[in-house]
Coordinates of C-alpha atoms and ligand atoms in Angstrom, one line a residue:
M1 CA 9.6 -14.7 -21.3
I2 CA 8.7 -11.5 -19.5
P3 CA 7.6 -12.4 -15.9
Y4 CA 5.2 -10.3 -14.1
D5 CA 8.0 -9.6 -11.6
N6 CA 11.3 -11.1 -10.6
L7 CA 12.2 -10.2 -7.1
A8 CA 15.7 -11.9 -7.2
K9 CA 16.6 -9.6 -10.1
V10 CA 15.0 -6.6 -8.4
N11 CA 17.2 -7.1 -5.4
E12 CA 20.4 -8.2 -7.1
K13 CA 22.0 -4.8 -7.0
Y14 CA 21.7 -4.6 -3.2
T15 CA 23.4 -8.0 -2.6
L16 CA 27.0 -6.9 -1.9
L17 CA 26.0 -4.1 0.5
F18 CA 23.6 -6.4 2.3
Q19 CA 26.1 -9.2 2.6
S20 CA 28.6 -6.9 4.3
R21 CA 26.0 -5.4 6.6
F22 CA 24.7 -8.9 7.4
S23 CA 28.2 -9.9 8.6
S24 CA 28.5 -7.0 11.0
F25 CA 24.9 -7.6 12.2
L26 CA 25.8 -11.2 13.1
Q27 CA 28.9 -10.0 15.0
K28 CA 26.9 -7.4 16.9
G29 CA 24.5 -9.9 18.3
W30 CA 21.5 -7.5 18.8
Y31 CA 18.5 -8.9 16.9
I32 CA 15.4 -7.2 18.1
L33 CA 14.5 -3.4 18.2
G34 CA 18.1 -2.2 18.0
E35 CA 20.0 0.5 16.2
E36 CA 19.0 -0.7 12.7
V37 CA 15.2 -0.3 13.3
K38 CA 15.8 3.1 14.8
R39 CA 18.0 4.2 11.9
F40 CA 15.5 3.1 9.3
Q41 CA 12.6 4.7 11.2
D42 CA 14.6 8.0 11.2
E43 CA 15.4 7.7 7.5
F44 CA 11.9 6.8 6.4
A45 CA 10.4 9.6 8.5
A46 CA 12.8 12.0 6.8
F47 CA 12.0 10.7 3.4
N48 CA 8.3 11.3 4.0
G49 CA 8.7 14.6 5.9
S50 CA 7.0 13.1 9.0
R51 CA 8.0 13.6 12.6
N52 CA 7.8 10.0 13.6
C53 CA 8.1 6.5 12.0
V54 CA 7.4 3.4 14.0
G55 CA 8.6 0.1 12.4
V56 CA 6.2 -2.8 12.7
A57 CA 6.1 -6.4 11.5
N58 CA 3.9 -5.9 8.4
G59 CA 1.3 -3.7 6.7
L60 CA -1.7 -5.4 8.2
D61 CA -0.3 -4.8 11.7
A62 CA 0.5 -1.2 10.8
L63 CA -3.2 -0.7 10.2
I64 CA -4.4 -2.7 13.2
I65 CA -2.0 -0.8 15.6
S66 CA -3.0 2.6 14.1
I67 CA -6.7 1.8 14.6
I68 CA -6.1 0.5 18.2
A69 CA -4.1 3.7 19.0
L70 CA -7.2 5.8 18.2
E71 CA -8.9 4.2 21.3
L72 CA -12.3 4.2 19.7
P73 CA -15.4 2.7 21.5
S74 CA -15.6 -0.9 20.5
G75 CA -17.9 -1.6 17.6
S76 CA -17.3 1.8 16.0
E77 CA -18.0 2.2 12.4
I78 CA -15.0 3.0 10.2
I79 CA -15.3 4.1 6.6
V80 CA -13.1 2.1 4.2
P81 CA -13.0 1.7 0.4
S82 CA -14.8 -1.4 -0.9
N83 CA -12.1 -1.5 -3.6
T84 CA -9.0 -2.4 -1.7
Y85 CA -6.8 -5.4 -0.7
I86 CA -8.7 -7.3 2.0
A87 CA -6.1 -6.3 4.6
T88 CA -7.5 -2.9 5.1
I89 CA -10.9 -4.3 6.0
L90 CA -9.5 -7.1 8.1
A91 CA -7.6 -4.6 10.2
I92 CA -10.8 -2.9 11.2
L93 CA -12.3 -6.2 12.2
Q94 CA -9.2 -7.3 14.1
A95 CA -9.3 -4.1 16.1
G96 CA -12.9 -4.8 17.1
H97 CA -14.8 -2.4 14.8
K98 CA -17.2 -2.4 11.9
P99 CA -16.0 -1.7 8.4
I100 CA -18.4 0.4 6.3
L101 CA -17.5 -0.1 2.7
V102 CA -17.7 2.8 0.3
E103 CA -17.6 2.4 -3.5
P104 CA -14.7 3.7 -5.6
D105 CA -14.7 6.2 -8.4
L106 CA -14.6 4.1 -11.6
H107 CA -11.8 6.3 -13.1
T108 CA -9.3 6.6 -10.2
Y109 CA -10.3 3.3 -8.6
N110 CA -10.0 5.0 -5.2
I111 CA -12.7 5.8 -2.7
D112 CA -15.3 8.1 -4.2
P113 CA -15.4 11.3 -2.0
N114 CA -18.9 11.9 -3.1
K115 CA -20.1 8.7 -1.5
I116 CA -18.5 9.1 1.9
E117 CA -20.8 11.5 3.6
S118 CA -24.0 9.4 3.1
A119 CA -22.1 6.5 4.8
I120 CA -21.5 8.5 8.0
T121 CA -23.6 7.8 11.0
K122 CA -23.4 8.6 14.7
K123 CA -21.3 5.6 15.2
T124 CA -18.7 6.6 12.5
K125 CA -15.4 7.3 14.3
A126 CA -12.7 7.2 11.5
I127 CA -12.1 7.1 7.8
I128 CA -9.4 4.9 6.3
V129 CA -8.3 5.8 2.8
V130 CA -6.3 3.5 0.5
H131 CA -4.0 5.1 -2.1
L132 CA -4.5 2.1 -4.4
Y133 CA -2.1 1.0 -7.2
G134 CA 0.2 3.9 -6.4
K135 CA -2.3 6.8 -6.9
C136 CA -3.3 9.0 -4.0
C137 CA -6.9 9.4 -3.1
E138 CA -8.6 12.8 -3.8
M139 CA -7.7 14.1 -0.4
E140 CA -9.0 17.6 -0.6
P141 CA -12.7 16.8 -0.4
I142 CA -12.0 13.8 1.9
K143 CA -10.2 16.1 4.4
I144 CA -13.1 18.6 4.3
I145 CA -15.6 15.8 5.2
A146 CA -13.3 14.4 7.9
E147 CA -13.0 17.9 9.5
K148 CA -16.7 18.5 9.2
Y149 CA -17.5 15.3 11.2
Q150 CA -14.2 15.4 13.2
L151 CA -13.1 12.0 12.0
P152 CA -9.5 11.0 12.1
I153 CA -8.0 9.8 8.8
I154 CA -5.8 6.7 8.6
E155 CA -4.0 6.4 5.3
D156 CA -3.2 2.9 3.9
C157 CA 0.0 3.6 2.0
A158 CA 0.9 0.0 1.3
Q159 CA 0.9 0.7 -2.4
S160 CA 1.9 4.4 -2.5
H161 CA 5.4 4.9 -1.3
G162 CA 6.4 8.4 -2.5
A163 CA 3.1 9.1 -4.4
K164 CA 1.8 12.7 -4.3
Y165 CA -1.4 14.6 -4.5
K166 CA -1.3 18.3 -5.2
G167 CA 2.4 18.2 -4.3
K168 CA 1.9 16.5 -0.9
I169 CA 3.3 13.1 -0.3
A170 CA 1.1 10.1 0.6
G171 CA 1.2 9.6 4.3
S172 CA 1.0 13.3 5.1
F173 CA -2.8 13.6 5.1
G174 CA -3.9 11.6 8.1
V175 CA -3.2 11.1 11.8
F176 CA -1.5 7.8 10.9
A177 CA -0.1 6.4 7.6
A178 CA 0.3 2.6 7.5
F179 CA 3.0 1.2 5.1
S180 CA 3.7 -2.3 4.0
F181 CA 7.2 -3.3 2.8
Y182 CA 6.0 -6.7 1.4
P183 CA 8.7 -7.8 -1.0
S184 CA 6.9 -6.7 -4.2
K185 CA 6.1 -3.2 -3.0
N186 CA 7.9 -0.2 -4.5
L187 CA 10.1 -0.2 -1.3
G188 CA 10.1 -4.0 -0.7
A189 CA 11.9 -5.9 2.1
L190 CA 13.2 -9.5 2.0
G191 CA 10.1 -10.7 3.9
D192 CA 7.3 -9.1 5.9
A193 CA 7.9 -5.6 7.2
G194 CA 5.8 -2.4 7.8
A195 CA 5.8 1.0 9.4
I196 CA 3.5 3.7 10.7
L197 CA 4.1 7.5 10.2
T198 CA 2.6 10.1 12.5
N199 CA 3.3 13.7 13.3
D200 CA 1.9 13.3 16.8
N201 CA 4.7 12.5 19.3
Q202 CA 2.4 11.2 22.0
L203 CA 0.7 8.9 19.5
A204 CA 4.1 7.7 18.3
K205 CA 4.9 6.7 21.8
K206 CA 1.7 4.8 22.0
L207 CA 2.4 3.0 18.7
M208 CA 5.8 2.0 20.1
Q209 CA 4.2 0.5 23.2
L210 CA 1.5 -1.3 21.2
R211 CA 4.0 -3.0 18.8
N212 CA 6.0 -4.3 21.8
Y213 CA 3.6 -6.0 24.2
G214 CA 2.3 -2.6 25.4
S215 CA 5.7 -1.9 26.9
D216 CA 8.4 0.7 26.6
R217 CA 10.4 -0.6 29.6
K218 CA 11.3 -4.3 29.7
Y219 CA 8.8 -6.4 31.7
Y220 CA 6.6 -3.4 32.5
N221 CA 3.4 -3.3 30.4
E222 CA 1.4 -0.2 30.2
V223 CA -1.3 -1.2 27.7
I224 CA -2.5 -4.4 26.1
G225 CA -0.1 -4.7 23.1
L226 CA 1.0 -7.0 20.4
N227 CA 4.3 -8.5 19.3
S228 CA 4.7 -6.7 16.0
R229 CA 8.2 -5.3 15.7
L230 CA 10.1 -4.5 12.5
D231 CA 12.9 -7.0 12.2
E232 CA 16.5 -5.6 12.5
L233 CA 17.5 -7.5 9.4
Q234 CA 14.7 -6.2 7.4
A235 CA 15.5 -2.7 8.7
I236 CA 19.0 -3.1 7.4
F237 CA 17.8 -4.1 3.9
L238 CA 15.3 -1.2 3.9
Q239 CA 18.0 1.3 4.8
I240 CA 20.0 0.0 1.9
K241 CA 17.1 0.3 -0.5
L242 CA 15.5 3.5 0.6
P243 CA 17.9 5.8 -1.2
Y244 CA 16.9 4.1 -4.4
L245 CA 13.1 4.5 -3.9
N246 CA 12.9 7.7 -6.0
M247 CA 14.8 6.0 -8.8
I248 CA 12.5 2.9 -8.5
N249 CA 9.4 5.2 -8.7
D250 CA 10.9 7.1 -11.7
H251 CA 11.7 3.9 -13.5
K252 CA 8.1 2.7 -13.0
R253 CA 6.8 6.1 -14.2
K254 CA 8.9 5.8 -17.3
L255 CA 7.5 2.4 -18.1
A256 CA 4.0 3.6 -17.4
K257 CA 4.4 6.4 -19.8
L258 CA 5.3 3.9 -22.5
Y259 CA 2.1 2.0 -21.9
L260 CA 0.0 5.2 -21.6
E261 CA 1.3 6.6 -24.9
N262 CA 1.4 3.4 -27.0
L263 CA -1.4 1.0 -25.9
K264 CA -4.4 1.1 -28.2
K265 CA -7.6 2.5 -26.9
D266 CA -9.4 -0.8 -26.6
F267 CA -7.9 -1.0 -23.2
I268 CA -9.1 1.2 -20.4
L269 CA -5.9 2.8 -19.0
P270 CA -5.2 4.4 -15.7
V271 CA -6.2 8.1 -15.6
V272 CA -3.4 10.7 -15.6
H273 CA -4.1 14.1 -14.0
E274 CA -1.8 17.0 -13.1
D275 CA -2.9 16.8 -9.4
Y276 CA -1.5 13.3 -9.0
D277 CA 2.0 12.1 -9.1
D278 CA 1.5 8.4 -9.3
V279 CA 4.1 5.7 -8.5
Y280 CA 2.5 2.8 -10.3
H281 CA 2.9 0.1 -7.7
I282 CA 0.6 -1.6 -10.2
F283 CA -0.1 -0.7 -13.8
N284 CA -3.6 -2.0 -14.5
I285 CA -5.6 -2.0 -17.7
R286 CA -9.2 -3.0 -17.9
H287 CA -10.9 -5.0 -20.6
P288 CA -14.3 -6.8 -20.8
K289 CA -12.4 -9.9 -22.0
R290 CA -9.8 -9.7 -19.3
D291 CA -9.3 -13.5 -18.9
A292 CA -8.9 -13.9 -22.7
V293 CA -6.3 -11.1 -22.7
R294 CA -4.4 -12.7 -19.9
T295 CA -4.4 -16.2 -21.5
Y296 CA -3.3 -14.6 -24.8
L297 CA -0.4 -12.8 -23.1
Q298 CA 0.6 -15.9 -21.3
K299 CA 0.9 -17.7 -24.6
K300 CA 3.3 -15.0 -25.7
G301 CA 5.4 -15.5 -22.6
I302 CA 4.1 -12.5 -20.8
G303 CA 3.2 -12.8 -17.1
T304 CA 0.4 -10.7 -15.6
E305 CA -1.5 -10.6 -12.3
I306 CA -5.0 -9.7 -11.2
H307 CA -5.4 -7.2 -8.4
Y308 CA -7.7 -8.6 -7.3
P309 CA -9.8 -11.4 -8.8
V310 CA -12.5 -11.3 -6.1
S311 CA -13.7 -8.0 -4.5
P312 CA -13.6 -8.0 -0.7
N313 CA -17.4 -7.9 -0.4
R314 CA -17.5 -11.2 -2.3
Q315 CA -14.9 -12.9 -0.1
K316 CA -16.2 -15.8 1.9
A317 CA -14.6 -14.4 5.0
L318 CA -16.5 -11.2 4.8
I319 CA -20.0 -12.3 3.6
S320 CA -21.5 -12.3 7.0
I321 CA -20.2 -8.8 7.6
V322 CA -21.2 -7.2 4.3
G323 CA -24.6 -9.0 4.1
H324 CA -26.7 -8.4 1.0
Q325 CA -25.1 -5.0 0.1
T326 CA -23.8 -4.9 -3.4
F327 CA -20.8 -3.0 -4.7
P328 CA -21.2 -3.0 -8.5
I329 CA -18.3 -0.6 -9.2
S330 CA -15.8 -2.6 -7.2
E331 CA -17.1 -5.8 -8.8
E332 CA -16.8 -4.3 -12.3
I333 CA -13.2 -3.4 -11.5
H334 CA -12.3 -6.8 -10.1
A335 CA -13.9 -8.5 -13.1
T336 CA -12.1 -6.5 -15.7
T337 CA -8.7 -5.5 -14.3
L338 CA -5.4 -6.8 -15.4
S339 CA -2.0 -5.8 -14.0
L340 CA 0.8 -5.6 -16.5
P341 CA 4.6 -6.0 -15.9
I342 CA 6.0 -2.8 -14.4
S343 CA 8.8 -3.7 -12.1
S344 CA 12.3 -2.3 -11.7
C345 CA 13.5 -5.6 -13.2
H346 CA 11.8 -4.6 -16.5
T347 CA 13.4 -2.7 -19.4
E348 CA 11.8 -0.3 -21.8
A349 CA 12.3 -3.1 -24.5
D350 CA 10.3 -5.5 -22.3
I351 CA 7.4 -3.0 -22.1
L352 CA 7.5 -2.3 -25.8
Y353 CA 7.2 -6.1 -26.4
V354 CA 4.2 -6.2 -24.1
I355 CA 2.6 -3.2 -25.8
D356 CA 3.1 -4.8 -29.3
A357 CA 1.5 -8.0 -28.1
L358 CA -1.4 -6.2 -26.5
N359 CA -2.0 -4.0 -29.5
A360 CA -2.2 -7.2 -31.7
F361 CA -4.9 -8.6 -29.5
Ligands
PLP401 C1 -3.6 -1.9 0.2 C2 -2.9 -2.8 1.1 N1 -3.1 -2.7 2.5 C3 -2.5 -3.5 3.3 C4 -1.7 -4.5 2.9 C5 -1.1 -5.4 3.9 O1 0.3 -5.4 3.9 P1 1.1 -6.7 4.5 O2 1.0 -7.8 3.4 O3 2.5 -6.2 4.6 O4 0.5 -7.1 5.7 C6 -1.4 -4.7 1.6 C7 -0.5 -5.7 1.1 O5 -0.4 -6.2 0.1 C8 -2.1 -3.8 0.6 O6 -1.9 -3.9 -0.7

């Protein structure tokens, strides 16, 4: 049996270190916004070459807080890819604005830079890009458009820890970069956790207030904030795991290379291009008989996932917002995509087994 993922196995190697840090954490008795969060923030900022990192409770909040910190007029339009996890779109709504969905490129699955400009109106106040599946968006043309219209960029880096575009790391292109450390992410915590990167020191202060009831001094509240603090315990675990992130990404790249070099051409594979250094949070293939492929693999003891079975514009929660607009490219991706095992718990032998099974389909 090859499961899609096995988080217990992924995290096994950190157990002893975590147990010893957990004991001293208990003895210390400081549970909220202490040294551990501060230390992880410093280390994660350094990893990404960013001036500031602000730990928050999860990736959705990282996006919401980033949007709130831009202080846009309420009801502003924000450009967002139609092909994303729903969290990116929900964040815009939760912050009181209007998501304007833009279709992806059918090859990269990321927002199509050629379709952004025609979606911009006088009400457009920001662009959110999502580096989906571990591949950066085509940031050069997107930055040109953002500069032309003076629109701040927020990067959703939930799936792209350590990915690069033209040598620059994901999270270094926008005013803010929002990260999720949901357990299955390349850098995954033991529960919910997130962070925001920014090079702007003033904005970093605002983020710190916003995540903590709008306060930076106990019982004095400067702005209307949230309670969305990165947990000290999660920060300890993330400190332990961060030094392994490059290794985790390399392992995934090695497994991806096996798929890319050995899967038969009936399957549409992720594109590889010298401008992009992908981290394969997800390795997806596409096939017109996706569900049959999935059932067939299941029978062979191979677990897969679908990211995602329903495109955001088709979600019941969003129908009243999206209206009658159609998003054929997103829908095509969602109807045909299948995510294959590619976790740090998998060996090359596991992946060769999956490849053999798929090639016999
Ligand atoms: C692209 C994207 N954005 C945002 C999020 C939200 O992160 P979280 O689950 O930590 O709130 C996720 C989580 O899966 C995601 O994949």
